[in-house]
Coordinates of C-alpha atoms in Angstrom, one line a residue:
X1 CA -15.6 -80.0 73.0
X2 CA -16.5 -78.7 76.5
X3 CA -15.9 -80.8 79.6
X4 CA -19.6 -81.7 79.9
X5 CA -19.7 -83.3 76.5
X6 CA -16.4 -85.0 77.2
X7 CA -17.8 -86.4 80.4
X8 CA -20.9 -87.8 78.8
X9 CA -18.9 -89.3 75.9
X10 CA -16.5 -90.9 78.3
X11 CA -19.3 -92.6 80.3
X12 CA -21.0 -93.9 77.2
X13 CA -17.8 -95.1 75.5
X14 CA -16.3 -96.9 78.5
X15 CA -19.4 -99.0 79.2
X16 CA -17.5 -101.7 81.2
X17 CA -15.9 -99.3 83.6
X18 CA -19.0 -97.3 84.0
X19 CA -21.0 -100.4 84.9
X20 CA -18.4 -101.5 87.4
X21 CA -18.5 -98.0 89.1
X22 CA -22.3 -98.1 88.8
X23 CA -22.5 -101.5 90.6
X24 CA -20.2 -100.4 93.4
X25 CA -22.2 -97.2 94.1
X26 CA -25.5 -99.1 93.7
X27 CA -24.5 -101.8 96.3
X28 CA -23.1 -99.2 98.8
X29 CA -26.2 -97.0 98.2
X30 CA -28.5 -99.9 99.1
X31 CA -26.7 -100.3 102.4
X32 CA -26.9 -96.6 103.2
X33 CA -30.5 -96.3 102.0
X34 CA -31.6 -99.3 104.0
X35 CA -29.9 -98.1 107.2
X36 CA -31.3 -94.6 106.8
X37 CA -34.8 -96.0 106.2
X38 CA -34.6 -98.2 109.4
X39 CA -33.2 -95.4 111.5
X40 CA -36.0 -92.9 110.5
X41 CA -38.7 -95.5 110.8
X42 CA -37.6 -96.5 114.4
X43 CA -37.5 -92.8 115.3
X44 CA -41.0 -92.3 113.9
X45 CA -42.6 -95.2 115.7
X46 CA -41.0 -94.1 119.0
X47 CA -42.3 -90.6 118.5
X48 CA -45.8 -91.8 117.4
X49 CA -46.2 -94.4 120.2
X50 CA -45.1 -91.9 122.9
X51 CA -47.6 -89.3 121.6
X52 CA -50.3 -92.0 121.8
X53 CA -49.3 -92.9 125.4
X54 CA -49.4 -89.3 126.4
X55 CA -47.3 -87.2 128.7
X56 CA -48.4 -88.3 132.1
X57 CA -46.3 -89.1 135.2
X58 CA -47.2 -90.7 138.5
X59 CA -45.5 -91.8 141.7
X60 CA -45.5 -95.5 142.5
X61 CA -44.0 -97.8 145.1
X62 CA -40.5 -98.8 144.0
X63 CA -41.0 -102.6 143.9
X64 CA -37.5 -103.3 142.8
X65 CA -36.0 -101.5 145.8
X66 CA -38.5 -103.3 148.1
X67 CA -37.4 -106.6 146.7
X68 CA -33.8 -105.8 147.3
X69 CA -34.5 -104.8 150.9
X70 CA -37.0 -107.5 151.6
X71 CA -35.1 -108.6 154.7
X72 CA -35.7 -105.4 156.6
X73 CA -38.8 -104.7 158.6
X74 CA -39.3 -101.3 156.9
X75 CA -39.4 -103.0 153.5
X76 CA -41.9 -105.6 154.6
X77 CA -44.3 -102.8 155.8
X78 CA -43.7 -100.8 152.7
X79 CA -43.2 -97.0 152.5
X80 CA -45.5 -94.5 154.2
X81 CA -48.5 -93.3 152.1
X82 CA -47.9 -90.1 150.1
X83 CA -49.2 -86.9 151.6
X84 CA -51.4 -84.4 149.9
X85 CA -49.0 -81.5 150.5
X86 CA -46.1 -83.3 148.7
X87 CA -48.4 -84.1 145.8
X88 CA -49.5 -80.4 145.5
X89 CA -45.9 -79.2 145.8
X90 CA -44.8 -81.4 142.9
X91 CA -47.9 -80.1 140.9
X92 CA -46.4 -76.6 141.1
X93 CA -43.6 -77.6 138.6
X94 CA -43.3 -75.5 135.4
X95 CA -43.5 -78.8 133.4
X96 CA -47.0 -79.6 134.7
X97 CA -50.1 -78.7 132.7
X98 CA -52.6 -80.2 135.1
X99 CA -52.7 -82.8 137.8
X100 CA -55.0 -84.9 139.9
X101 CA -54.5 -87.4 142.7
X102 CA -56.5 -90.5 143.4
X103 CA -57.3 -92.3 146.6
X104 CA -57.3 -96.0 146.1
X105 CA -59.0 -98.7 148.3
X106 CA -59.5 -102.4 147.8
X107 CA -62.7 -104.2 148.9
X108 CA -63.1 -108.0 149.3
X109 CA -66.8 -108.6 148.5
X110 CA -69.3 -111.3 149.4
X111 CA -72.4 -111.6 147.2
X112 CA -71.6 -108.6 144.9
X113 CA -70.1 -110.2 141.8
X114 CA -66.9 -109.0 140.0
X115 CA -65.7 -110.0 136.5
X116 CA -63.6 -113.2 136.5
X117 CA -61.1 -114.3 133.9
X118 CA -62.1 -117.6 132.3
X119 CA -59.4 -119.9 131.1
X120 CA -60.5 -123.2 129.6
X121 CA -63.8 -123.1 131.4
X122 CA -62.1 -122.4 134.7
X123 CA -62.5 -119.2 136.7
X124 CA -59.1 -117.6 137.3
X125 CA -59.5 -115.0 140.2
X126 CA -56.8 -115.9 142.7
X127 CA -59.4 -117.1 145.2
X128 CA -60.7 -113.5 145.8
X129 CA -63.7 -111.4 144.8
X130 CA -62.1 -108.0 144.9
X131 CA -63.1 -104.5 143.6
X132 CA -60.7 -101.6 143.3
X133 CA -62.1 -98.2 144.2
X134 CA -60.3 -95.4 142.5
X135 CA -61.0 -91.8 143.3
X136 CA -60.6 -88.4 141.6
X137 CA -60.9 -84.7 142.3
X138 CA -61.8 -84.1 138.7
X139 CA -65.1 -84.6 136.9
X140 CA -63.3 -86.8 134.3
X141 CA -60.9 -89.3 136.0
X142 CA -57.4 -89.6 134.6
X143 CA -58.0 -93.1 133.0
X144 CA -60.7 -91.6 130.8
X145 CA -58.7 -88.5 130.0
X146 CA -55.7 -90.7 129.0
X147 CA -57.9 -92.9 126.7
X148 CA -57.4 -96.0 128.8
X149 CA -61.2 -96.5 129.2
X150 CA -64.2 -94.8 127.7
X151 CA -67.6 -93.9 129.0
X152 CA -70.3 -95.9 127.1
X153 CA -73.4 -95.0 129.1
X154 CA -74.5 -92.3 131.7
X155 CA -72.1 -89.6 132.9
X156 CA -69.3 -89.0 135.4
X157 CA -69.9 -88.0 139.0
X158 CA -70.4 -84.2 138.9
X159 CA -68.1 -81.6 140.3
X160 CA -70.6 -81.2 143.1
X161 CA -70.5 -84.9 143.9
X162 CA -66.7 -84.8 143.9
X163 CA -66.6 -81.8 146.2
X164 CA -69.1 -83.3 148.7
X165 CA -68.1 -87.0 148.3
X166 CA -71.5 -88.1 147.2
X167 CA -72.1 -91.9 146.9
X168 CA -71.9 -92.1 143.1
X169 CA -69.7 -94.2 140.9
X170 CA -68.8 -95.3 137.3
X171 CA -68.3 -99.0 137.0
X172 CA -67.6 -101.4 134.1
X173 CA -70.4 -102.6 132.0
X174 CA -69.3 -106.2 132.5
X175 CA -69.6 -105.9 136.3
X176 CA -72.9 -104.1 136.0
X177 CA -74.2 -107.0 133.8
X178 CA -72.9 -109.6 136.2
X179 CA -75.1 -108.1 138.9
X180 CA -78.0 -107.1 136.8
X181 CA -77.5 -103.4 137.3
X182 CA -77.8 -100.3 135.1
X183 CA -77.3 -96.6 135.2
X184 CA -79.4 -95.1 138.0
X185 CA -79.4 -98.2 140.2
X186 CA -78.0 -98.5 143.7
X187 CA -75.3 -101.1 144.1
X188 CA -74.6 -102.6 147.5
X189 CA -71.0 -103.4 148.1
X190 CA -71.2 -106.0 150.9
X191 CA -67.6 -106.5 152.1
X192 CA -66.0 -109.3 154.1
X193 CA -63.0 -109.4 156.4
X194 CA -60.7 -112.3 155.7
X195 CA -58.4 -113.3 158.6
X196 CA -55.6 -115.9 158.7
X197 CA -55.9 -118.7 161.3
X198 CA -52.9 -120.3 163.0
X199 CA -53.3 -123.5 161.0
X200 CA -53.0 -121.5 157.8
X201 CA -56.6 -121.6 156.8
X202 CA -58.7 -118.4 156.3
X203 CA -61.8 -117.2 158.0
X204 CA -64.3 -114.7 156.5
X205 CA -66.6 -112.5 158.5
X206 CA -69.2 -110.0 157.3
X207 CA -67.9 -106.5 157.5
X208 CA -69.9 -103.6 156.1
X209 CA -72.3 -102.7 153.3
X210 CA -71.8 -99.6 151.2
X211 CA -74.7 -98.3 149.0
X212 CA -73.5 -96.4 145.9
X213 CA -75.5 -95.0 143.0
X214 CA -74.3 -96.0 139.5
X215 CA -74.1 -92.9 137.3
X216 CA -72.1 -94.3 134.4
X217 CA -70.7 -97.4 132.7
X218 CA -67.3 -97.8 131.0
X219 CA -65.4 -100.2 128.9
X220 CA -61.6 -100.5 128.4
X221 CA -60.5 -99.1 125.1
X222 CA -57.7 -101.8 124.8
X223 CA -60.2 -104.6 124.8
X224 CA -62.3 -103.0 122.0
X225 CA -59.1 -102.8 119.9
X226 CA -58.3 -106.4 120.4
X227 CA -61.8 -107.4 119.3
X228 CA -61.7 -105.2 116.2
X229 CA -58.3 -106.5 115.2
X230 CA -59.6 -110.1 115.7
X231 CA -56.6 -111.0 117.9
X232 CA -56.8 -112.5 121.3
X233 CA -54.6 -111.0 124.0
X234 CA -52.1 -113.1 126.0
X235 CA -52.8 -114.2 129.5
X236 CA -50.8 -111.2 130.8
X237 CA -53.0 -108.8 128.9
X238 CA -56.2 -110.6 130.0
X239 CA -55.2 -110.3 133.7
X240 CA -54.7 -106.6 133.2
X241 CA -58.1 -106.2 131.6
X242 CA -59.7 -108.2 134.4
X243 CA -58.2 -105.7 136.9
X244 CA -59.5 -102.8 134.8
X245 CA -63.0 -104.3 134.7
X246 CA -63.0 -104.7 138.4
X247 CA -62.4 -101.0 139.1
X248 CA -65.0 -98.4 140.2
X249 CA -64.4 -94.7 139.7
X250 CA -65.7 -92.5 142.6
X251 CA -65.0 -89.1 144.1
X252 CA -61.9 -89.0 146.3
X253 CA -63.8 -88.2 149.5
X254 CA -66.1 -91.2 149.0
X255 CA -63.1 -93.6 148.5
X256 CA -61.4 -92.1 151.5
X257 CA -64.5 -92.5 153.7
X258 CA -65.2 -96.1 152.6
X259 CA -61.5 -97.0 153.1
X260 CA -61.4 -95.5 156.5
X261 CA -64.7 -97.3 157.5
X262 CA -63.3 -100.6 156.3
X263 CA -60.0 -100.0 158.2
X264 CA -61.9 -99.2 161.5
X265 CA -64.1 -102.3 161.1
X266 CA -61.1 -104.5 160.4
X267 CA -59.3 -103.1 163.4
X268 CA -62.4 -103.9 165.5
X269 CA -62.6 -107.5 164.2
X270 CA -58.9 -108.3 164.4
X271 CA -56.9 -105.6 166.3
X272 CA -53.6 -107.6 166.0
X273 CA -53.7 -107.3 162.2
X274 CA -53.7 -103.5 162.4
X275 CA -51.5 -102.8 165.4
X276 CA -48.6 -101.4 163.2
X277 CA -50.8 -99.4 160.9
X278 CA -52.8 -96.2 161.4
X279 CA -54.4 -95.9 157.9
X280 CA -55.3 -97.9 154.9
X281 CA -55.3 -95.0 152.5
X282 CA -53.2 -95.0 149.3
X283 CA -52.9 -91.9 147.2
X284 CA -51.7 -92.0 143.6
X285 CA -50.9 -88.6 141.9
X286 CA -51.3 -88.2 138.1
X287 CA -49.4 -85.3 136.5
X288 CA -50.3 -84.3 132.9
X289 CA -47.3 -82.5 131.3
X290 CA -47.2 -79.8 128.7
X291 CA -45.1 -81.9 126.3
X292 CA -43.9 -85.5 126.0
X293 CA -40.4 -84.0 125.6
X294 CA -40.6 -82.9 129.3
X295 CA -41.0 -86.3 130.7
X296 CA -37.4 -87.2 131.6
X297 CA -36.7 -83.7 133.1
X298 CA -39.9 -83.8 135.2
X299 CA -39.1 -87.3 136.4
X300 CA -35.7 -86.2 137.6
X301 CA -37.2 -83.1 139.3
X302 CA -40.0 -85.2 140.9
X303 CA -37.7 -87.9 142.2
X304 CA -35.9 -85.3 144.5
X305 CA -39.2 -84.5 146.2
X306 CA -40.6 -88.0 146.6
X307 CA -40.2 -89.8 150.0
X308 CA -38.0 -92.9 150.3
X309 CA -39.6 -96.0 148.7
X310 CA -41.3 -94.2 145.7
X311 CA -40.3 -93.7 142.1
X312 CA -41.5 -91.5 139.3
X313 CA -43.2 -93.6 136.5
X314 CA -44.2 -92.1 133.2
X315 CA -46.7 -93.4 130.6
X316 CA -43.9 -93.4 128.0
X317 CA -41.9 -95.9 130.2
X318 CA -44.1 -98.7 128.6
X319 CA -42.5 -98.0 125.2
X320 CA -39.0 -97.9 126.8
X321 CA -39.7 -101.5 128.0
X322 CA -41.6 -103.0 125.1
X323 CA -39.8 -101.1 122.4
X324 CA -36.2 -101.9 123.6
X325 CA -35.5 -103.9 120.4
X326 CA -36.7 -101.1 118.2
X327 CA -34.4 -98.6 120.0
X328 CA -31.6 -101.1 119.7
X329 CA -32.3 -101.4 116.0
X330 CA -32.1 -97.6 115.6
X331 CA -28.7 -97.6 117.3
X332 CA -27.4 -100.4 115.1
X333 CA -28.7 -98.7 111.9
X334 CA -26.9 -95.5 112.9
X335 CA -23.6 -97.3 113.2
X336 CA -24.3 -99.0 109.8
X337 CA -24.9 -95.6 108.2
X338 CA -21.5 -94.3 109.5
X339 CA -19.6 -97.4 108.6
X340 CA -21.1 -97.6 105.1
X341 CA -20.3 -94.0 104.4
X342 CA -16.7 -94.5 105.4
X343 CA -16.5 -97.7 103.4
X344 CA -18.0 -95.9 100.4
X345 CA -15.5 -93.1 100.6
X346 CA -12.6 -95.5 100.5
X347 CA -14.0 -97.9 97.9
X348 CA -15.2 -95.3 95.4
X349 CA -12.0 -93.3 95.8
X350 CA -9.8 -96.3 95.0
X351 CA -12.0 -97.5 92.1
X352 CA -11.9 -94.1 90.5
X353 CA -8.1 -93.6 91.0
X354 CA -7.5 -97.0 89.4
X355 CA -9.7 -96.1 86.4
X356 CA -8.0 -92.6 86.1
X357 CA -4.5 -94.2 86.0
X358 CA -5.5 -95.8 82.7
X359 CA -6.5 -92.4 81.3
X360 CA -3.4 -90.4 82.2
X361 CA -2.4 -90.1 78.5
X362 CA -5.9 -88.7 77.8
X363 CA -5.3 -86.0 80.5
X364 CA -1.8 -85.4 79.2
X365 CA -3.2 -84.6 75.7
X366 CA -5.8 -82.2 77.2
X367 CA -3.2 -80.4 79.2
X368 CA -0.7 -80.1 76.4
X369 CA -3.5 -78.7 74.2
X370 CA -3.9 -75.9 76.8
X371 CA -7.0 -77.3 78.7
X372 CA -7.1 -76.0 82.2
X373 CA -6.8 -78.4 85.1
X374 CA -10.0 -77.2 86.7
X375 CA -12.0 -78.2 83.6
X376 CA -10.5 -81.7 83.7
X377 CA -11.4 -81.9 87.4
X378 CA -15.0 -80.8 86.5
X379 CA -15.1 -83.6 83.9
X380 CA -14.1 -86.2 86.5
X381 CA -16.7 -84.9 88.9
X382 CA -19.4 -84.8 86.2
X383 CA -18.6 -88.4 85.2
X384 CA -19.0 -89.5 88.9
X385 CA -22.2 -87.5 89.3
X386 CA -23.9 -89.0 86.2
X387 CA -23.2 -92.6 87.2
X388 CA -23.9 -92.0 90.9
X389 CA -27.2 -90.2 90.4
X390 CA -28.6 -93.1 88.4
X391 CA -27.2 -95.7 90.9
X392 CA -28.6 -93.7 93.9
X393 CA -32.0 -93.2 92.4
X394 CA -32.3 -97.0 91.9
X395 CA -30.9 -97.8 95.4
X396 CA -33.4 -95.3 96.9
X397 CA -36.1 -97.8 96.0
X398 CA -34.4 -101.1 96.5
X399 CA -32.6 -99.9 99.7
X400 CA -36.0 -98.9 101.2
X401 CA -37.4 -102.3 100.3
X402 CA -34.4 -104.1 101.8
X403 CA -34.6 -102.0 105.0
X404 CA -38.3 -102.9 105.3
X405 CA -37.6 -106.7 105.0
X406 CA -34.8 -106.7 107.5
X407 CA -36.3 -104.4 110.1
X408 CA -39.7 -106.0 110.2
X409 CA -38.2 -109.4 110.6
X410 CA -36.1 -108.1 113.5
X411 CA -38.9 -106.1 115.2
X412 CA -41.2 -109.1 115.2
X413 CA -38.5 -111.5 116.5
X414 CA -38.8 -113.4 119.8
X415 CA -36.3 -111.1 121.5
X416 CA -38.9 -108.3 121.4
X417 CA -41.6 -110.6 122.7
X418 CA -39.4 -111.5 125.7
X419 CA -38.9 -107.8 126.6
X420 CA -42.7 -107.3 126.4
X421 CA -43.3 -110.3 128.7
X422 CA -40.9 -108.9 131.3
X423 CA -42.5 -105.5 131.1
X424 CA -45.9 -107.0 131.7
X425 CA -44.7 -108.9 134.8
X426 CA -43.3 -105.7 136.3
X427 CA -46.6 -103.9 135.8
X428 CA -48.5 -106.7 137.4
X429 CA -46.1 -106.8 140.4
X430 CA -46.5 -103.1 141.0
X431 CA -50.2 -103.4 141.4
X432 CA -50.5 -99.7 141.0
X433 CA -52.3 -97.5 138.6
X434 CA -50.8 -98.0 135.2
X435 CA -50.6 -94.7 133.3
X436 CA -50.2 -96.4 129.9
X437 CA -52.7 -98.6 128.0
X438 CA -51.0 -102.0 128.4
X439 CA -48.7 -101.6 125.4
X440 CA -47.8 -104.8 123.7
X441 CA -45.4 -106.1 121.0
X442 CA -48.3 -106.1 118.5
X443 CA -48.9 -102.4 119.1
X444 CA -45.3 -101.6 118.3
X445 CA -45.2 -103.8 115.2
X446 CA -48.5 -102.5 113.9
X447 CA -47.2 -98.9 114.2
X448 CA -43.8 -99.7 112.7
X449 CA -43.7 -98.9 109.0
X450 CA -40.8 -98.3 106.6
X451 CA -42.1 -96.0 103.8
X452 CA -41.0 -93.3 101.5
X453 CA -41.0 -89.8 103.0
X454 CA -39.5 -86.5 101.9
X455 CA -37.1 -86.6 104.9
X456 CA -35.9 -90.1 103.8
X457 CA -35.3 -89.0 100.2
X458 CA -33.6 -85.8 101.1
X459 CA -31.4 -87.4 103.8
X460 CA -30.3 -90.2 101.5
X461 CA -29.6 -88.1 98.4
X462 CA -27.7 -85.5 100.5
X463 CA -25.6 -88.1 102.3
X464 CA -25.1 -90.1 99.1
X465 CA -24.0 -87.1 97.0
X466 CA -21.8 -85.8 99.8
X467 CA -20.1 -89.2 100.0
X468 CA -19.5 -89.3 96.2
X469 CA -18.1 -85.7 96.1
X470 CA -15.8 -86.4 99.1
X471 CA -14.7 -89.6 97.4
X472 CA -13.6 -87.5 94.4
X473 CA -11.0 -85.7 96.5
X474 CA -8.4 -88.4 96.0
X475 CA -8.9 -88.7 92.2
X476 CA -8.8 -84.9 91.9
X477 CA -5.5 -84.8 93.8
X478 CA -4.2 -87.4 91.3
X479 CA -5.2 -85.2 88.4
X480 CA -3.6 -82.1 90.0
X481 CA -0.3 -83.9 90.2
X482 CA -0.2 -84.8 86.5
X483 CA 2.7 -83.4 84.5
X484 CA 1.9 -83.3 80.8
X485 CA 5.5 -83.3 79.7
X486 CA 6.3 -86.5 81.6
X487 CA 3.2 -88.1 80.4
X488 CA 3.8 -87.4 76.8
X489 CA 7.5 -88.4 76.8

């Protein structure tokens, strides 16, 4: 009888011991399979979400540093505005595919209506009626290119408009509806200058009127997703959407001229408020990289060229904040895989050695009959493989299901919600142009999925079989040391 038939006969005859070994490998296989499923799923959701967020990097005021240095006069004034020559120099990096920079200005309006957030029939607007003007040198502004908002009617200001600074703009459909406007109409932005009195009250004075032609209307993509999903966003998300609605996209030259005109008028009305400032311009650069894998390297390179008080912020940073629990889960699952493999090696080795000790007379008979040791070793390996293959194929299914239950419970826990809330607060405080799309916990959970994949099956079977074969080293060493004469005496 060859060693293969002896192996199959041994497994089928010794049902009790075979079941014990099967149960040990099955349990350990479930742990390994579950951990591998979690690790691969967390890696997939991170990769998928970062691809969706895009490979864009911007420069924003470092609010954390300003808060730490809040006692100094320089921190209270804030850093100097970025210069165009620095923005262009950074744009020459080998990581950059394309870049744009945006002049930003904020207008306090009088009769022109902006969109206000309604909470329990109460308007929540912070007591101001403000519109953000965001410029661009490109025909398609960065927020549209990065799928943050979409054009629903009309067109973008043409390249000719951008070059000459023509009075054209794309505004949100909600703001247009609030003022009874449509594409082709002229909107009049009547601004007011708000000054602080000595008694703490405020005084508003008429400032300027800016006539701008509406060439297009937009809607935030994020809001459409919330509606389609039938889920209402939290208050943090609603504030971000309100800020998005109250944004008008214009050519850079137009934003710059309006901002300068407002600055000069404010200086004329209240010179003391502007005595320490020579400009109201804010410039936000937006760099589109060749690959999301280049983000960290480019951020490091960019940070060395930015002036004091600024930091490099990437679109993928939103996942790093919101998906902290997912990344932590990936790290834990990696440790579990390593520990379970080590435990499997020890447990399976000891179980097999104990079983083989009861069969030493069997090995002695084979050896005394002239059977070669390598064939006995092959028989031991075949017995292990027959039992372990059945156990691992079953644990491939049950381990995946187990990993899905555990990981989805952890991902949707309160800990992740707290991280998301903190990230939202940071974005609101910064007040700058967010490169991402307001990533939330729901987005991460909806993209997280534990499923069968070829890589999961191959990884598990390879690691499982390798563990079983390594665990056979100790039993095979035992077989090699057997002396048939001593056994049979």
